[in-house]
Short mmCIF file of C-alpha atoms in Angstrom, two decimals:
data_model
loop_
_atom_site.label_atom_id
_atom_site.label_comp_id
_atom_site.label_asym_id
_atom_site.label_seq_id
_atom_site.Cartn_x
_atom_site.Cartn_y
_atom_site.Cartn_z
CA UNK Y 1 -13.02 1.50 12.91
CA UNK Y 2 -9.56 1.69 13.76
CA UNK Y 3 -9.75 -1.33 15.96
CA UNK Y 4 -12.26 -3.44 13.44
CA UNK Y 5 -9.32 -6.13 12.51
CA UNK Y 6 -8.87 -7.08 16.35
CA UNK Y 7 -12.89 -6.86 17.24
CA UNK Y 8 -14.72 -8.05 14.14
CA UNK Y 9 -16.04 -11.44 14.87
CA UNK Y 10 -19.08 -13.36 16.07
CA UNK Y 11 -19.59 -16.42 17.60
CA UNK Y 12 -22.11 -19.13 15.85
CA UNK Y 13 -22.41 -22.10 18.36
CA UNK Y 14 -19.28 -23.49 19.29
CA UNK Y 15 -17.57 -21.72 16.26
CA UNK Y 16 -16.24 -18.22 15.80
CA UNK Y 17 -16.20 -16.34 12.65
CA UNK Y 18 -14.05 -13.56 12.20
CA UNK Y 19 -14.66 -11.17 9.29
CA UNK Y 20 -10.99 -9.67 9.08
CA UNK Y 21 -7.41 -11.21 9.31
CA UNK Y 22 -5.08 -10.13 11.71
CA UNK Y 23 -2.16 -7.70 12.01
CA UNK Y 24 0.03 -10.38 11.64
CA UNK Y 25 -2.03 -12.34 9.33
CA UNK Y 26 -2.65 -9.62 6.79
CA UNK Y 27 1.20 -8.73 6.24
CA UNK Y 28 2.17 -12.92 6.39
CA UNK Y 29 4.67 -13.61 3.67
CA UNK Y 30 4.76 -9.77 1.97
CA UNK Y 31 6.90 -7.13 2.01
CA UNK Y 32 6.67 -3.66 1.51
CA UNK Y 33 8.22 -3.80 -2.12
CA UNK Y 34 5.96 -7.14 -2.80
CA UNK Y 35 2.67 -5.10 -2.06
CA UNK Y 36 3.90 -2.51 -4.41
CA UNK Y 37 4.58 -5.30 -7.20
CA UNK Y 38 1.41 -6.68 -6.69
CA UNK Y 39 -0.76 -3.49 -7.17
CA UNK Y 40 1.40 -2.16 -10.21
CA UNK Y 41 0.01 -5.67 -11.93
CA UNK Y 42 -2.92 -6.05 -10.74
CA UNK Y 43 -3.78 -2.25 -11.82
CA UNK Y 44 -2.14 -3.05 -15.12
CA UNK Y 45 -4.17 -6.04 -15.52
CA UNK Y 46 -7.16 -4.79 -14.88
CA UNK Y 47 -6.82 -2.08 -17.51
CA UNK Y 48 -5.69 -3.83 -20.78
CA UNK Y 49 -7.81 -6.76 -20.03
CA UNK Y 50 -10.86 -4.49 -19.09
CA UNK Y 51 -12.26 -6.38 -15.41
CA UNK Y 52 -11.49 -8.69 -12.85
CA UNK Y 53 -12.43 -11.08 -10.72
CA UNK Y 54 -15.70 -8.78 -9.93
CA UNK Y 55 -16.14 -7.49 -13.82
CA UNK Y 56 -15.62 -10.85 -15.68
CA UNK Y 57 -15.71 -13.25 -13.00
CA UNK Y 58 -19.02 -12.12 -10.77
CA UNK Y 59 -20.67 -10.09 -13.76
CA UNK Y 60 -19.15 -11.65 -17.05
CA UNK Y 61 -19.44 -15.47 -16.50
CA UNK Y 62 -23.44 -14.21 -15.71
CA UNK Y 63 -23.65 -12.79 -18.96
CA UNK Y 64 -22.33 -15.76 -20.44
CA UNK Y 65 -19.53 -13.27 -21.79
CA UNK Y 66 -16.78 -15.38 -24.16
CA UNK Y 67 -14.16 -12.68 -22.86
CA UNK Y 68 -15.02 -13.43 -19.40
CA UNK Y 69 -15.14 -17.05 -19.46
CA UNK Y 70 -11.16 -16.71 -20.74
CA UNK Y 71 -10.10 -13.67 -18.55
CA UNK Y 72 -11.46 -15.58 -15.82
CA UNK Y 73 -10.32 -19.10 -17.29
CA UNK Y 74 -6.52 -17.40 -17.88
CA UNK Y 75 -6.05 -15.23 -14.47
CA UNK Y 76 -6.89 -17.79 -12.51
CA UNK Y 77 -4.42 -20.28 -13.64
CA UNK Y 78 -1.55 -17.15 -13.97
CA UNK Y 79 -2.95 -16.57 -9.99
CA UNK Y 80 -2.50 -20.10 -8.66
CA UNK Y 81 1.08 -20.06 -10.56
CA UNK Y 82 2.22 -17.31 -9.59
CA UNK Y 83 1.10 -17.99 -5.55
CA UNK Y 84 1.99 -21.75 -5.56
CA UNK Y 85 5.64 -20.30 -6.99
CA UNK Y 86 6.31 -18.03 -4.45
CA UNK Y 87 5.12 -20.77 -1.97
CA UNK Y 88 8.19 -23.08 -3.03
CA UNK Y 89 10.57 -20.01 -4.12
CA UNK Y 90 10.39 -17.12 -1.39
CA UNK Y 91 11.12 -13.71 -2.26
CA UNK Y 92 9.74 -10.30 -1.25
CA UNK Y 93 7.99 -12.04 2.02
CA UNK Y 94 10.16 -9.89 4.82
CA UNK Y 95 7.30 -8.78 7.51
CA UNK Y 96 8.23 -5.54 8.81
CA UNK Y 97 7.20 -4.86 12.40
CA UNK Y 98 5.36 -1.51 12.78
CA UNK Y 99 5.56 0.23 16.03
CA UNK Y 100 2.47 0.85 18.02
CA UNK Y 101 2.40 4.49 16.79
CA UNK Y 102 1.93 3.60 13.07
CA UNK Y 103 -1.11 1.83 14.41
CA UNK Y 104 -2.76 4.40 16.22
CA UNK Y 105 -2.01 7.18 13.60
CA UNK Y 106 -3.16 4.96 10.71
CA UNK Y 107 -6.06 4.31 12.71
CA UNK Y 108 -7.01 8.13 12.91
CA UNK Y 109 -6.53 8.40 9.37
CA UNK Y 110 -8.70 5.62 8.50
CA UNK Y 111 -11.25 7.21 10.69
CA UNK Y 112 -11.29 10.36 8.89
CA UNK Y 113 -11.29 8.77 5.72
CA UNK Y 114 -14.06 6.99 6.56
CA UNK Y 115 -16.09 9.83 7.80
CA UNK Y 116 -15.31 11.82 4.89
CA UNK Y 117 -16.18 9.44 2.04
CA UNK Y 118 -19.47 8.99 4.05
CA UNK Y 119 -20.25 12.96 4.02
CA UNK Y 120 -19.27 12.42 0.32
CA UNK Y 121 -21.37 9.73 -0.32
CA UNK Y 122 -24.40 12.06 1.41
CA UNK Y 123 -23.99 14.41 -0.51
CA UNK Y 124 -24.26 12.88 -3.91
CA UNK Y 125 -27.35 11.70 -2.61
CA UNK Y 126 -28.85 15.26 -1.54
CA UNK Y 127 -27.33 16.27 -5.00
CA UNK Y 128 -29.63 14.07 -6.54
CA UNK Y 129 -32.78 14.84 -4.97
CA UNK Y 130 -32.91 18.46 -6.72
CA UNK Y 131 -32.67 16.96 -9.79
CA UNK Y 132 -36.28 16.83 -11.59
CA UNK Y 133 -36.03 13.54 -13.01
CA UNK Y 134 -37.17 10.59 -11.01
CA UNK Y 135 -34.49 8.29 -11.65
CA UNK Y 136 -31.89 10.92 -11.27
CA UNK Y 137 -33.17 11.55 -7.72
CA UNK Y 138 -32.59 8.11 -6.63
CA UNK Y 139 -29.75 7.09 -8.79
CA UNK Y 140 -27.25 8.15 -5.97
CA UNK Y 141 -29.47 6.29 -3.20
CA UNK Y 142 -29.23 3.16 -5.05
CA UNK Y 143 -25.59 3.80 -5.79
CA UNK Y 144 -24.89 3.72 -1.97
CA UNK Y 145 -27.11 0.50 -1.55
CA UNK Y 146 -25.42 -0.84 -4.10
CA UNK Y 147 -21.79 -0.21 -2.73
CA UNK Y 148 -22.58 -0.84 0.67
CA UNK Y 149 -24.73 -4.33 -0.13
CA UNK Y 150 -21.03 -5.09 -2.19
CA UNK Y 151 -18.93 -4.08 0.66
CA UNK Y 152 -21.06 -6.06 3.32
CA UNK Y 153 -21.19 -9.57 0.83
CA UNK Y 154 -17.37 -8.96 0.97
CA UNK Y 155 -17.25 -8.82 4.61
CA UNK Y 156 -19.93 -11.81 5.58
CA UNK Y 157 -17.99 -13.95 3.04
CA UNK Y 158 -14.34 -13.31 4.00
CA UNK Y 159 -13.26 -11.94 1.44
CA UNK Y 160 -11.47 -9.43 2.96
CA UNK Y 161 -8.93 -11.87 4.16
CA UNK Y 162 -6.01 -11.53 2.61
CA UNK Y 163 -5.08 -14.97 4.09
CA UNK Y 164 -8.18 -16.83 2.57
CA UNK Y 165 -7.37 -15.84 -0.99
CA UNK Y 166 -3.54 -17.01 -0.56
CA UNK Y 167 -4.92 -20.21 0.73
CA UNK Y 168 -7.77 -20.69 -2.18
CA UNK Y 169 -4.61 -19.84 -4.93
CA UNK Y 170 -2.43 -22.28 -2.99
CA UNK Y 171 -2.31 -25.92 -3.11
CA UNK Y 172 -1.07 -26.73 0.26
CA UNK Y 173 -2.35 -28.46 3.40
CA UNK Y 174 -4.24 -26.01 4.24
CA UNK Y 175 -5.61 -25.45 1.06
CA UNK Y 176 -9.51 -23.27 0.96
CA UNK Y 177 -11.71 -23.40 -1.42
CA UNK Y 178 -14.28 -21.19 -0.07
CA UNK Y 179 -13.40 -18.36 -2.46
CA UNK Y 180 -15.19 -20.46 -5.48
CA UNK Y 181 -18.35 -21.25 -3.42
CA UNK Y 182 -18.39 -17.65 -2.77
CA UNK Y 183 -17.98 -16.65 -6.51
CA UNK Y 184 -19.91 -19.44 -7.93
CA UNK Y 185 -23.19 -17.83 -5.49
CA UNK Y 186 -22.83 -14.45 -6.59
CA UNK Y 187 -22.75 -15.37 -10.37
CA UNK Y 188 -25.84 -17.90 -10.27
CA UNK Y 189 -27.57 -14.54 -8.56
CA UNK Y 190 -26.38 -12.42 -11.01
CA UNK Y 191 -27.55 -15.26 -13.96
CA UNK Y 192 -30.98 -14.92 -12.77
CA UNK Y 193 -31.27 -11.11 -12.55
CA UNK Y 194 -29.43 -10.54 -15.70
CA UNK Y 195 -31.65 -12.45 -17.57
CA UNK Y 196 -34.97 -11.01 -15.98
CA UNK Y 197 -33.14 -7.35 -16.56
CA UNK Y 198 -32.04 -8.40 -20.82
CA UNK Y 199 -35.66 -9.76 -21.04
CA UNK Y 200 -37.58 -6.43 -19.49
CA UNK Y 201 -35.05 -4.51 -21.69
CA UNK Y 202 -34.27 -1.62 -19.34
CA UNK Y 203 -32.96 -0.89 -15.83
CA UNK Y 204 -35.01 -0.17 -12.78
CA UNK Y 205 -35.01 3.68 -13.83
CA UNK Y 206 -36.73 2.27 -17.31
CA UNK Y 207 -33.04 3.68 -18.68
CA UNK Y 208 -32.05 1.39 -22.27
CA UNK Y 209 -29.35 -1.06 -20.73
CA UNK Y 210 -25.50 -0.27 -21.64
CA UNK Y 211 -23.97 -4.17 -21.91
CA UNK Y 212 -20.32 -4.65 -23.32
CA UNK Y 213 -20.63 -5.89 -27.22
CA UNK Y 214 -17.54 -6.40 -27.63
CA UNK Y 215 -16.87 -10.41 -28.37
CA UNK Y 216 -13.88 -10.31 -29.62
CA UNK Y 217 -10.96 -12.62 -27.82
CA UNK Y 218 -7.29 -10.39 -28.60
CA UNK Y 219 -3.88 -10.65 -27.13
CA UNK Y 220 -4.31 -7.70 -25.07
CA UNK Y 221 -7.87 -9.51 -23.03
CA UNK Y 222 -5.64 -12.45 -23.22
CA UNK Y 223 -2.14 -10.29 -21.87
CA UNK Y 224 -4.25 -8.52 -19.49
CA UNK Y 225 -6.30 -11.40 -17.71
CA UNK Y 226 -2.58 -13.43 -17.38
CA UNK Y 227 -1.00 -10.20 -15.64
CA UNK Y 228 -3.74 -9.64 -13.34
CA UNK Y 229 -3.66 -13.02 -12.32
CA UNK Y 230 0.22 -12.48 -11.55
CA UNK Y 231 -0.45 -9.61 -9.58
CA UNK Y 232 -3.25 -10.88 -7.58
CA UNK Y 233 -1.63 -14.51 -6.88
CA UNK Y 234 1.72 -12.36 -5.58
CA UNK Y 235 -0.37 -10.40 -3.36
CA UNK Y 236 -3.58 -11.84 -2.66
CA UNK Y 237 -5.64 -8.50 -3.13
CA UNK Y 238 -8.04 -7.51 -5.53
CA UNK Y 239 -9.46 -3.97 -6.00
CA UNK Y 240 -12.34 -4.32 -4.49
CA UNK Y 241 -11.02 -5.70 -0.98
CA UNK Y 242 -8.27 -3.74 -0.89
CA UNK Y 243 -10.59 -0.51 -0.53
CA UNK Y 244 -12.55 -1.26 1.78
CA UNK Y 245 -9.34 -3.00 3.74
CA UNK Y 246 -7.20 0.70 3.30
CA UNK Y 247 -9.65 1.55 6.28
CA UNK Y 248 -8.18 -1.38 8.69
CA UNK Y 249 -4.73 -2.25 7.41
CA UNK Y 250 -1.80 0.25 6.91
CA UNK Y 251 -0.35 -1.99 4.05
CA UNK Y 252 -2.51 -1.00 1.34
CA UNK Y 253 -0.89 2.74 1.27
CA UNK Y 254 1.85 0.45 -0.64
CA UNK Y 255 -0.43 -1.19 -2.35
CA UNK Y 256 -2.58 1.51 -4.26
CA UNK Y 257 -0.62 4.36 -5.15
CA UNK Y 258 1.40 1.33 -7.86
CA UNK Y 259 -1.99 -0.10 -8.65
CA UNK Y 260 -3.26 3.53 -9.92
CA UNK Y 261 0.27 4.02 -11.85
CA UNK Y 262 -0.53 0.58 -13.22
CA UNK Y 263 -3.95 1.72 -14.26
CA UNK Y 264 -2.19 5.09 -16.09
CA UNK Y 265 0.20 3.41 -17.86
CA UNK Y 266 -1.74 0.51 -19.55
CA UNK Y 267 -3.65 1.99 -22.01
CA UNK Y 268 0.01 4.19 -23.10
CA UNK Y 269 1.72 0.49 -23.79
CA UNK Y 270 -1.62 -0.66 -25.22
CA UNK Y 271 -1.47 2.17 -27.85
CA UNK Y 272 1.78 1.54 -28.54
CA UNK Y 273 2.03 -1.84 -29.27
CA UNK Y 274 -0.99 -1.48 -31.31
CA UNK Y 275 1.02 1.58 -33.93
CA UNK Y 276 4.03 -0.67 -33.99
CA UNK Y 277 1.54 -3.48 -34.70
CA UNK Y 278 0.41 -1.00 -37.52
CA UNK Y 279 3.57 0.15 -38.64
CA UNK Y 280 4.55 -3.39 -38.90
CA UNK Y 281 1.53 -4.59 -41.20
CA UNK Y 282 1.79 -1.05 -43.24
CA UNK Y 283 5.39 -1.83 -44.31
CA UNK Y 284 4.19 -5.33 -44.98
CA UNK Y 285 2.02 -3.95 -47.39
CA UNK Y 286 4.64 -1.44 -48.95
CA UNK Y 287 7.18 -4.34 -49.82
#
């Protein structure tokens, strides 16, 4: 594991695919500071405007979701701002060298870690096979499938490259639009089975479904979409890739501590804008 990002590649005819960016490529154009920046928004984001480019995009835009189709419709124009500015306007891009002991440490940690959450991930699964219900017993088993079926479509696709999303959000020579071919796939999958899943009426473990009903389009969907897109055009990372890349790239310990502050403190500014909001209208009323 701690050697995936120099190994992980395979050769299809006279082309080579590799599944992870480099070193070098990964940390291209970010500093320290700017990974920090990047995970305080896109955590923040993410929060007040309730998904991302996995929630609304790959799930939301199946359901045919309102919300979604503007989350996804707002933080991907805030995105490609945001990256095509700081592709004319460079700030926060300084590329720190790490020596080769940061390397081989990080990659003992990411080992562990790895080991561990799979011992974790075990034993939810034996958990759940002395349960008496049926669909609690394999509940964790699919929940494993599940994650590792996501984690491997994220791999195969190259979406792990922090480099590819930069160049989709980026209209420059080397501009990539493989990103939307990869989203617009997983959501005409997901259009299918949603629709066979609403029409049988329940889940695989014959459980009623549990869909967002929410249809309403406020400031804070609106607020949160456009600051998530901020965050993720500044750093090109996502929640979901940036997981799985904390086991291969030493970068992301700057990156997630900020993005779980930015999770904490959303919903504390979304409360409080909303009793100033009603303060406001309540003295309205008074006058």
């Amino acid at each position: 594991l701690s050697t995936l990002t120099d190994n992980t590649s395979t050769t299809l005819g006279d082309n080579t695919l590799t599944f992870y960016d480099s070193q070098t490529s990964f940390s291209a154009g970010l500093s320290y500071a700017g990974y920090g920046i990047s995970g305080l928004l896109v955590g923040f984001g993410v929060k007040m405007g309730n998904g991302c480019t996995s929630g609304h995009g790959v799930c939301g835009l199946a359901r045919l979701s309102k919300r979604s189709v503007v989350a996804v419709g707002v933080f991907m124009g805030t995105a490609m701002l945001m990256a095509n500015f700081r592709e004319h306007v460079h700030f926060l891009e300084y590329n720190y060298t790490a020596s080769d002991a940061v390397y081989k440490y990080y990659g003992w940690f990411a080992d562990g870690l790895f080991i561990v959450s799979q011992i974790a991930g075990v034993m939810s699964i034996v958990k759940g096979f002395a349960k008496e219900d049926k669909a609690e017993k394999l509940q964790g088993v699919f929940a494993y499938l599940a994650g590792l079926l996501f984690g491997l479509g994220l791999l195969f696709s190259g979406m792990l490259k922090r480099s590819k999303i930069v160049n989709f959000l980026t209209f420059s020579q080397g501009w990539d639009p493989s990103l939307a071919f990869v989203m617009a796939g997983a959501v005409l999958v997901n259009l299918i089975t949603f629709h066979l899943i609403k029409k049988k009426g329940k889940t695989a473990f014959n459980e009623s479904l549990d869909l967002p009903t929410n249809n309403i389009i406020d400031p804070f969907l609106i607020a949160g979409a456009a600051v998530f897109g901020l965050g993720w055009g500044f750093g090109g990372l996502c929640p979901g890739p940036a997981l799985v890349d904390l086991f291969s790239f030493y970068q992301i310990i700057f990156w997630l501590p900020f993005y779980i502050v930015g999770q904490f403190v959303a919903d504390p500014v979304k409360n409080y804008i909303m009793v100033r909001m009603a303060a406001g209208a309540y003295s309205k009323i008074v006058d």
